[in-house]
PDB file of C-alpha atoms and ligand atoms in Angstrom:
ATOM      1  CA  MET A   1      62.852  97.063 148.922  1.00 86.00           C
ATOM      2  CA  ARG A   2      65.716  98.712 150.740  1.00 97.00           C
ATOM      3  CA  LYS A   3      65.099 101.722 152.929  1.00 97.00           C
ATOM      4  CA  ASN A   4      66.308 105.251 152.393  1.00 98.00           C
ATOM      5  CA  ILE A   5      67.899 106.425 155.643  1.00 98.00           C
ATOM      6  CA  VAL A   6      69.402 109.620 156.999  1.00 98.00           C
ATOM      7  CA  ALA A   7      71.383 109.001 160.194  1.00 98.00           C
ATOM      8  CA  GLY A   8      73.126 111.583 162.348  1.00 98.00           C
ATOM      9  CA  ASN A   9      76.438 110.832 164.048  1.00 98.00           C
ATOM     10  CA  TRP A  10      76.843 113.363 166.840  1.00 98.00           C
ATOM     11  CA  LYS A  11      80.334 112.088 167.756  1.00 98.00           C
ATOM     12  CA  MET A  12      81.657 113.591 171.039  1.00 98.00           C
ATOM     13  CA  ASN A  13      79.490 116.691 170.906  1.00 98.00           C
ATOM     14  CA  THR A  14      76.797 118.225 173.158  1.00 98.00           C
ATOM     15  CA  THR A  15      76.228 117.888 176.875  1.00 98.00           C
ATOM     16  CA  VAL A  16      73.238 115.811 177.984  1.00 98.00           C
ATOM     17  CA  PRO A  17      70.844 118.819 178.264  1.00 98.00           C
ATOM     18  CA  GLU A  18      72.032 120.159 174.885  1.00 98.00           C
ATOM     19  CA  GLY A  19      71.618 116.741 173.294  1.00 98.00           C
ATOM     20  CA  VAL A  20      68.135 116.213 174.704  1.00 98.00           C
ATOM     21  CA  ALA A  21      67.105 119.650 173.433  1.00 98.00           C
ATOM     22  CA  LEU A  22      68.490 118.887 169.953  1.00 98.00           C
ATOM     23  CA  ALA A  23      66.801 115.477 169.839  1.00 98.00           C
ATOM     24  CA  LYS A  24      63.453 117.033 170.844  1.00 98.00           C
ATOM     25  CA  GLU A  25      63.861 119.712 168.189  1.00 98.00           C
ATOM     26  CA  VAL A  26      64.547 117.121 165.479  1.00 98.00           C
ATOM     27  CA  ASN A  27      61.651 114.978 166.684  1.00 98.00           C
ATOM     28  CA  GLU A  28      59.251 117.940 166.515  1.00 98.00           C
ATOM     29  CA  ALA A  29      60.539 119.027 163.101  1.00 98.00           C
ATOM     30  CA  LEU A  30      60.012 115.518 161.728  1.00 98.00           C
ATOM     31  CA  LYS A  31      56.440 115.403 163.064  1.00 97.00           C
ATOM     32  CA  GLY A  32      55.620 118.562 161.182  1.00 89.00           C
ATOM     33  CA  ALA A  33      57.260 117.516 157.912  1.00 95.00           C
ATOM     34  CA  THR A  34      56.633 115.154 155.024  1.00 94.00           C
ATOM     35  CA  VAL A  35      59.449 112.667 155.432  1.00 97.00           C
ATOM     36  CA  ASN A  36      60.364 110.130 152.759  1.00 96.00           C
ATOM     37  CA  CYS A  37      63.100 108.240 154.580  1.00 98.00           C
ATOM     38  CA  ASP A  38      63.899 106.716 157.966  1.00 98.00           C
ATOM     39  CA  VAL A  39      65.660 109.159 160.270  1.00 98.00           C
ATOM     40  CA  ILE A  40      68.052 108.112 163.035  1.00 98.00           C
ATOM     41  CA  ILE A  41      70.261 109.983 165.487  1.00 98.00           C
ATOM     42  CA  CYS A  42      73.321 108.322 167.002  1.00 99.00           C
ATOM     43  CA  THR A  43      74.385 109.959 170.230  1.00 99.00           C
ATOM     44  CA  PRO A  44      77.016 109.554 172.946  1.00 98.00           C
ATOM     45  CA  PHE A  45      76.244 106.746 175.428  1.00 98.00           C
ATOM     46  CA  THR A  46      75.416 109.218 178.193  1.00 98.00           C
ATOM     47  CA  HIS A  47      72.586 110.676 176.103  1.00 98.00           C
ATOM     48  CA  LEU A  48      70.810 107.478 175.092  1.00 98.00           C
ATOM     49  CA  VAL A  49      68.408 107.064 178.024  1.00 98.00           C
ATOM     50  CA  PRO A  50      67.215 110.682 178.298  1.00 98.00           C
ATOM     51  CA  VAL A  51      67.015 111.004 174.513  1.00 98.00           C
ATOM     52  CA  ALA A  52      65.044 107.742 174.214  1.00 98.00           C
ATOM     53  CA  GLN A  53      62.597 109.148 176.783  1.00 98.00           C
ATOM     54  CA  SER A  54      62.263 112.431 174.885  1.00 98.00           C
ATOM     55  CA  ILE A  55      61.563 111.244 171.330  1.00 98.00           C
ATOM     56  CA  ASP A  56      58.937 109.178 169.572  1.00 98.00           C
ATOM     57  CA  SER A  57      60.644 106.024 168.309  1.00 97.00           C
ATOM     58  CA  GLU A  58      58.080 105.797 165.502  1.00 97.00           C
ATOM     59  CA  VAL A  59      59.326 109.133 164.199  1.00 97.00           C
ATOM     60  CA  LEU A  60      63.016 109.112 165.050  1.00 98.00           C
ATOM     61  CA  GLY A  61      65.342 106.120 165.482  1.00 98.00           C
ATOM     62  CA  LEU A  62      68.110 106.137 168.066  1.00 98.00           C
ATOM     63  CA  GLY A  63      71.556 104.599 168.007  1.00 99.00           C
ATOM     64  CA  ALA A  64      74.881 104.510 169.846  1.00 99.00           C
ATOM     65  CA  GLU A  65      78.189 105.358 168.200  1.00 98.00           C
ATOM     66  CA  ASN A  66      80.002 102.233 169.348  1.00 98.00           C
ATOM     67  CA  CYS A  67      79.726  99.211 171.637  1.00 98.00           C
ATOM     68  CA  ALA A  68      82.176  96.856 173.326  1.00 98.00           C
ATOM     69  CA  ASP A  69      83.665  93.778 171.701  1.00 98.00           C
ATOM     70  CA  HIS A  70      82.986  91.719 174.843  1.00 98.00           C
ATOM     71  CA  GLU A  71      79.671  90.614 176.268  1.00 98.00           C
ATOM     72  CA  LYS A  72      80.215  91.776 179.874  1.00 98.00           C
ATOM     73  CA  GLY A  73      82.638  91.708 182.771  1.00 98.00           C
ATOM     74  CA  ALA A  74      85.913  93.316 183.756  1.00 98.00           C
ATOM     75  CA  TYR A  75      86.296  95.860 180.944  1.00 98.00           C
ATOM     76  CA  THR A  76      86.410  99.152 182.819  1.00 98.00           C
ATOM     77  CA  GLY A  77      84.945 102.031 180.867  1.00 98.00           C
ATOM     78  CA  GLU A  78      83.349  99.909 178.152  1.00 98.00           C
ATOM     79  CA  VAL A  79      79.650  99.837 177.249  1.00 98.00           C
ATOM     80  CA  SER A  80      78.184  96.555 176.045  1.00 98.00           C
ATOM     81  CA  ALA A  81      75.706  95.943 173.249  1.00 99.00           C
ATOM     82  CA  ALA A  82      73.204  94.683 175.854  1.00 98.00           C
ATOM     83  CA  MET A  83      73.561  97.961 177.772  1.00 99.00           C
ATOM     84  CA  VAL A  84      72.992  99.954 174.591  1.00 99.00           C
ATOM     85  CA  ALA A  85      69.911  97.892 173.734  1.00 98.00           C
ATOM     86  CA  SER A  86      68.549  98.349 177.264  1.00 98.00           C
ATOM     87  CA  THR A  87      68.445 102.133 176.761  1.00 98.00           C
ATOM     88  CA  GLY A  88      65.852 101.773 174.021  1.00 98.00           C
ATOM     89  CA  ALA A  89      68.336 102.389 171.190  1.00 98.00           C
ATOM     90  CA  GLN A  90      67.810 100.308 168.061  1.00 98.00           C
ATOM     91  CA  TYR A  91      71.032 100.985 166.140  1.00 99.00           C
ATOM     92  CA  VAL A  92      74.784 101.158 166.691  1.00 99.00           C
ATOM     93  CA  ILE A  93      77.467 102.667 164.471  1.00 99.00           C
ATOM     94  CA  LEU A  94      80.384 100.244 164.164  1.00 98.00           C
ATOM     95  CA  GLY A  95      83.745 100.606 162.448  1.00 98.00           C
ATOM     96  CA  HIS A  96      83.670 104.374 162.039  1.00 98.00           C
ATOM     97  CA  SER A  97      87.009 105.487 160.601  1.00 97.00           C
ATOM     98  CA  GLU A  98      87.703 107.511 163.763  1.00 97.00           C
ATOM     99  CA  ARG A  99      87.395 104.297 165.802  1.00 98.00           C
ATOM    100  CA  ARG A 100      89.552 102.376 163.330  1.00 97.00           C
ATOM    101  CA  GLN A 101      92.180 105.171 163.226  1.00 96.00           C
ATOM    102  CA  TYR A 102      92.345 106.410 166.823  1.00 97.00           C
ATOM    103  CA  TYR A 103      91.325 103.308 168.780  1.00 97.00           C
ATOM    104  CA  GLY A 104      92.920 100.616 166.649  1.00 97.00           C
ATOM    105  CA  GLU A 105      89.721  98.770 165.764  1.00 97.00           C
ATOM    106  CA  THR A 106      90.474  95.854 163.468  1.00 98.00           C
ATOM    107  CA  ALA A 107      88.303  93.569 161.376  1.00 98.00           C
ATOM    108  CA  ALA A 108      88.548  90.953 164.145  1.00 98.00           C
ATOM    109  CA  THR A 109      87.319  93.422 166.811  1.00 98.00           C
ATOM    110  CA  LEU A 110      84.539  94.536 164.512  1.00 98.00           C
ATOM    111  CA  ARG A 111      83.332  91.003 163.848  1.00 98.00           C
ATOM    112  CA  GLU A 112      82.922  90.583 167.629  1.00 98.00           C
ATOM    113  CA  LYS A 113      81.064  93.888 167.932  1.00 98.00           C
ATOM    114  CA  VAL A 114      78.762  93.097 165.015  1.00 98.00           C
ATOM    115  CA  ALA A 115      77.937  89.671 166.471  1.00 98.00           C
ATOM    116  CA  LEU A 116      77.146  91.154 169.899  1.00 98.00           C
ATOM    117  CA  ALA A 117      75.089  93.976 168.404  1.00 99.00           C
ATOM    118  CA  LEU A 118      73.004  91.503 166.391  1.00 98.00           C
ATOM    119  CA  ALA A 119      72.634  89.134 169.349  1.00 98.00           C
ATOM    120  CA  ASN A 120      71.147  92.040 171.306  1.00 98.00           C
ATOM    121  CA  GLY A 121      68.741  93.087 168.577  1.00 98.00           C
ATOM    122  CA  LEU A 122      70.682  96.174 167.479  1.00 98.00           C
ATOM    123  CA  LYS A 123      71.058  97.053 163.804  1.00 98.00           C
ATOM    124  CA  PRO A 124      74.693  97.883 163.000  1.00 98.00           C
ATOM    125  CA  ILE A 125      75.472 100.870 160.797  1.00 99.00           C
ATOM    126  CA  PHE A 126      78.782  99.508 159.544  1.00 98.00           C
ATOM    127  CA  CYS A 127      81.259 102.080 158.217  1.00 98.00           C
ATOM    128  CA  ILE A 128      83.841 101.502 155.520  1.00 98.00           C
ATOM    129  CA  GLY A 129      86.014 103.862 153.520  1.00 98.00           C
ATOM    130  CA  GLU A 130      89.485 104.511 152.194  1.00 97.00           C
ATOM    131  CA  VAL A 131      92.028 107.161 153.215  1.00 96.00           C
ATOM    132  CA  LEU A 132      93.300 109.707 150.710  1.00 94.00           C
ATOM    133  CA  GLU A 133      96.589 107.916 149.957  1.00 94.00           C
ATOM    134  CA  GLU A 134      94.675 104.735 149.147  1.00 96.00           C
ATOM    135  CA  ARG A 135      92.404 106.587 146.723  1.00 95.00           C
ATOM    136  CA  GLU A 136      95.341 108.366 145.136  1.00 93.00           C
ATOM    137  CA  ALA A 137      97.090 105.027 144.706  1.00 96.00           C
ATOM    138  CA  GLY A 138      93.972 103.639 142.990  1.00 96.00           C
ATOM    139  CA  LYS A 139      93.424 101.129 145.797  1.00 98.00           C
ATOM    140  CA  HIS A 140      90.053 102.368 147.046  1.00 98.00           C
ATOM    141  CA  PHE A 141      87.950  99.521 145.651  1.00 98.00           C
ATOM    142  CA  GLU A 142      90.367  96.912 147.003  1.00 98.00           C
ATOM    143  CA  VAL A 143      90.447  98.555 150.460  1.00 98.00           C
ATOM    144  CA  VAL A 144      86.696  98.987 150.781  1.00 98.00           C
ATOM    145  CA  GLY A 145      85.969  95.515 149.370  1.00 98.00           C
ATOM    146  CA  LYS A 146      88.314  94.023 151.961  1.00 98.00           C
ATOM    147  CA  GLN A 147      86.690  95.970 154.815  1.00 98.00           C
ATOM    148  CA  VAL A 148      83.259  94.624 153.838  1.00 98.00           C
ATOM    149  CA  GLU A 149      84.511  91.068 153.380  1.00 98.00           C
ATOM    150  CA  GLU A 150      86.646  90.891 156.523  1.00 98.00           C
ATOM    151  CA  GLY A 151      84.169  92.675 158.765  1.00 98.00           C
ATOM    152  CA  LEU A 152      80.908  91.114 157.643  1.00 98.00           C
ATOM    153  CA  PHE A 153      81.145  88.129 155.325  1.00 98.00           C
ATOM    154  CA  ASN A 154      81.239  85.678 158.227  1.00 98.00           C
ATOM    155  CA  LEU A 155      77.523  86.490 158.729  1.00 98.00           C
ATOM    156  CA  SER A 156      74.636  84.371 157.521  1.00 98.00           C
ATOM    157  CA  ALA A 157      72.521  85.952 154.779  1.00 98.00           C
ATOM    158  CA  GLU A 158      69.774  86.491 157.355  1.00 98.00           C
ATOM    159  CA  ASP A 159      72.077  88.413 159.685  1.00 98.00           C
ATOM    160  CA  PHE A 160      73.708  90.342 156.841  1.00 98.00           C
ATOM    161  CA  GLY A 161      70.193  91.512 155.979  1.00 98.00           C
ATOM    162  CA  LYS A 162      70.147  93.463 159.276  1.00 98.00           C
ATOM    163  CA  ILE A 163      73.264  95.481 158.390  1.00 98.00           C
ATOM    164  CA  ILE A 164      73.189  99.064 157.125  1.00 98.00           C
ATOM    165  CA  LEU A 165      76.389  99.994 155.284  1.00 98.00           C
ATOM    166  CA  ALA A 166      77.891 103.481 155.305  1.00 98.00           C
ATOM    167  CA  TYR A 167      80.560 104.333 152.748  1.00 98.00           C
ATOM    168  CA  GLU A 168      82.591 107.165 154.228  1.00 97.00           C
ATOM    169  CA  PRO A 169      85.738 108.130 152.324  1.00 97.00           C
ATOM    170  CA  VAL A 170      88.010 109.216 155.170  1.00 95.00           C
ATOM    171  CA  TRP A 171      89.305 112.190 153.161  1.00 94.00           C
ATOM    172  CA  ALA A 172      85.763 113.572 153.031  1.00 92.00           C
ATOM    173  CA  ILE A 173      84.893 113.290 156.742  1.00 90.00           C
ATOM    174  CA  GLY A 174      84.743 116.649 158.458  1.00 84.00           C
ATOM    175  CA  THR A 175      86.917 118.207 155.760  1.00 86.00           C
ATOM    176  CA  GLY A 176      84.262 119.986 153.724  1.00 82.00           C
ATOM    177  CA  LYS A 177      85.567 117.944 150.762  1.00 82.00           C
ATOM    178  CA  THR A 178      82.635 115.794 149.587  1.00 84.00           C
ATOM    179  CA  ALA A 179      83.007 112.902 147.183  1.00 88.00           C
ATOM    180  CA  THR A 180      81.250 113.817 143.948  1.00 95.00           C
ATOM    181  CA  ALA A 181      77.925 112.114 143.380  1.00 97.00           C
ATOM    182  CA  ASP A 182      79.608 110.084 140.610  1.00 97.00           C
ATOM    183  CA  GLN A 183      82.449 108.974 142.902  1.00 97.00           C
ATOM    184  CA  ALA A 184      79.907 107.951 145.551  1.00 97.00           C
ATOM    185  CA  GLU A 185      77.741 106.078 143.043  1.00 98.00           C
ATOM    186  CA  GLU A 186      80.725 104.256 141.574  1.00 98.00           C
ATOM    187  CA  MET A 187      81.785 102.986 145.009  1.00 98.00           C
ATOM    188  CA  HIS A 188      78.238 102.178 146.169  1.00 98.00           C
ATOM    189  CA  ALA A 189      77.625 100.147 143.010  1.00 98.00           C
ATOM    190  CA  PHE A 190      80.920  98.318 143.618  1.00 98.00           C
ATOM    191  CA  ILE A 191      79.914  97.573 147.242  1.00 98.00           C
ATOM    192  CA  ARG A 192      76.489  96.314 146.156  1.00 98.00           C
ATOM    193  CA  GLY A 193      78.176  94.108 143.563  1.00 98.00           C
ATOM    194  CA  THR A 194      80.512  92.711 146.237  1.00 98.00           C
ATOM    195  CA  VAL A 195      77.512  91.918 148.454  1.00 98.00           C
ATOM    196  CA  GLU A 196      75.703  90.327 145.510  1.00 98.00           C
ATOM    197  CA  LYS A 197      78.637  88.001 144.770  1.00 98.00           C
ATOM    198  CA  LYS A 198      78.539  86.718 148.345  1.00 98.00           C
ATOM    199  CA  TYR A 199      74.833  86.752 149.249  1.00 98.00           C
ATOM    200  CA  GLY A 200      72.987  87.021 145.925  1.00 98.00           C
ATOM    201  CA  LYS A 201      70.941  89.684 144.209  1.00 98.00           C
ATOM    202  CA  ALA A 202      67.979  89.817 146.584  1.00 98.00           C
ATOM    203  CA  VAL A 203      70.153  90.511 149.642  1.00 98.00           C
ATOM    204  CA  ALA A 204      72.270  93.046 147.724  1.00 98.00           C
ATOM    205  CA  GLU A 205      69.191  94.887 146.461  1.00 98.00           C
ATOM    206  CA  ASN A 206      67.788  95.044 150.002  1.00 98.00           C
ATOM    207  CA  THR A 207      70.955  96.482 151.575  1.00 98.00           C
ATOM    208  CA  SER A 208      70.858 100.199 152.376  1.00 98.00           C
ATOM    209  CA  ILE A 209      74.201 101.838 151.572  1.00 98.00           C
ATOM    210  CA  LEU A 210      74.573 105.331 153.021  1.00 98.00           C
ATOM    211  CA  TYR A 211      77.124 107.930 151.959  1.00 97.00           C
ATOM    212  CA  GLY A 212      79.025 109.889 154.623  1.00 97.00           C
ATOM    213  CA  GLY A 213      81.541 112.699 154.364  1.00 95.00           C
ATOM    214  CA  SER A 214      80.719 116.411 154.445  1.00 92.00           C
ATOM    215  CA  CYS A 215      77.149 115.760 153.347  1.00 95.00           C
ATOM    216  CA  LYS A 216      75.055 118.921 153.725  1.00 95.00           C
ATOM    217  CA  PRO A 217      71.732 120.350 152.531  1.00 97.00           C
ATOM    218  CA  SER A 218      73.412 121.806 149.417  1.00 96.00           C
ATOM    219  CA  ASN A 219      74.814 118.492 148.127  1.00 96.00           C
ATOM    220  CA  ALA A 220      72.452 115.879 149.600  1.00 97.00           C
ATOM    221  CA  LYS A 221      69.937 115.977 146.750  1.00 97.00           C
ATOM    222  CA  GLU A 222      72.521 115.232 144.066  1.00 98.00           C
ATOM    223  CA  LEU A 223      74.091 112.435 146.126  1.00 97.00           C
ATOM    224  CA  PHE A 224      70.761 110.837 147.077  1.00 98.00           C
ATOM    225  CA  ALA A 225      69.557 110.958 143.470  1.00 98.00           C
ATOM    226  CA  LYS A 226      72.105 108.279 142.555  1.00 98.00           C
ATOM    227  CA  PRO A 227      70.554 104.812 142.287  1.00 98.00           C
ATOM    228  CA  ASP A 228      72.900 103.089 144.735  1.00 98.00           C
ATOM    229  CA  VAL A 229      73.059 105.895 147.309  1.00 98.00           C
ATOM    230  CA  ASP A 230      70.337 105.126 149.842  1.00 98.00           C
ATOM    231  CA  GLY A 231      70.888 108.049 152.169  1.00 98.00           C
ATOM    232  CA  GLY A 232      73.552 109.539 154.370  1.00 98.00           C
ATOM    233  CA  LEU A 233      75.482 109.237 157.606  1.00 98.00           C
ATOM    234  CA  ILE A 234      75.816 112.824 158.703  1.00 98.00           C
ATOM    235  CA  GLY A 235      78.396 114.193 161.126  1.00 97.00           C
ATOM    236  CA  GLY A 236      78.740 117.960 161.488  1.00 97.00           C
ATOM    237  CA  ALA A 237      75.457 118.817 159.803  1.00 97.00           C
ATOM    238  CA  SER A 238      73.505 116.594 162.214  1.00 98.00           C
ATOM    239  CA  LEU A 239      74.269 118.963 165.089  1.00 98.00           C
ATOM    240  CA  LYS A 240      71.974 121.683 163.774  1.00 98.00           C
ATOM    241  CA  CYS A 241      68.320 120.766 163.407  1.00 98.00           C
ATOM    242  CA  GLY A 242      67.867 123.021 160.362  1.00 98.00           C
ATOM    243  CA  ASP A 243      70.824 121.516 158.477  1.00 98.00           C
ATOM    244  CA  PHE A 244      69.861 117.960 159.397  1.00 98.00           C
ATOM    245  CA  MET A 245      66.271 118.531 158.271  1.00 98.00           C
ATOM    246  CA  GLY A 246      67.589 120.097 155.074  1.00 98.00           C
ATOM    247  CA  ILE A 247      69.348 116.791 154.338  1.00 98.00           C
ATOM    248  CA  VAL A 248      66.305 114.711 155.366  1.00 98.00           C
ATOM    249  CA  SER A 249      64.155 116.716 152.959  1.00 97.00           C
ATOM    250  CA  ALA A 250      66.510 115.922 150.068  1.00 97.00           C
ATOM    251  CA  PHE A 251      64.438 112.699 149.712  1.00 96.00           C
TER     252      PHE A 251
HETATM  253  C1  PEP B   1      80.924 111.086 159.960  1.00 74.76           C
HETATM  254  O1  PEP B   1      81.836 111.229 160.757  1.00 74.76           O
HETATM  255  O2  PEP B   1      80.244 110.048 159.991  1.00 74.76           O
HETATM  256  C2  PEP B   1      80.694 112.143 158.972  1.00 74.76           C
HETATM  257  C3  PEP B   1      80.119 111.823 157.859  1.00 74.76           C
HETATM  258  O3  PEP B   1      81.138 113.407 159.314  1.00 74.76           O
HETATM  259  P1  PEP B   1      80.910 114.766 158.482  1.00 74.76           P
HETATM  260  O4  PEP B   1      79.498 114.744 157.953  1.00 74.76           O
HETATM  261  O5  PEP B   1      81.127 115.854 159.476  1.00 74.76           O
HETATM  262  O6  PEP B   1      81.911 114.760 157.378  1.00 74.76           O
END
């Protein structure tokens, strides 16, 4: 059966000492709690090695927020999937709307990144989601369906089985405006149906689909209670141990 997962996306926040302290705090809190889901933190590249050395990977998973679309070589400033894997990280967020919007990431770039992540043993947390104008125009299913198809449907069923999906309506990210639990469920069920049409029921039923967008302790329970919502990708609320644990304990 698919896993329930709560993953933090720290974005470009915290210095290395601050990040290590936060990771240790989350790790300790998880050890002392009854936890009914997998918990992951995705940190800036600079934090991966010291964070990996400071947490128990059995308790807390670790991921990067991006990786390069090339294997290695003359790409100044880039960080490859192999480099990420060599830090001890097990996951990588790919296709976050901020990367698509501000850094021009396309489906073609993302297919390269996904392939390299998988080749290096990393599990991609692949983000999809529509902008407000697309939702208002009634195009949200079409947009999200296309993002899943164009970004991932070149994969074999075996490789697709390693993907974690994160539905993040762009209008809900960092805005305080959460999708309602019904809106999230409707889209997650649509995504699962799209996966089923391509890879069959067993693969679709095993795919974890996380919700992201202003998820917090006060709304996590209602969102996670929906049958097709398998957890959350958490931005702002992952930067405070208490808030993050409040979301984790919604399961
Ligand atoms: C995110 O950026 O992945 C996210 C969900 O952000 P926030 O929780 O702050 O809306």
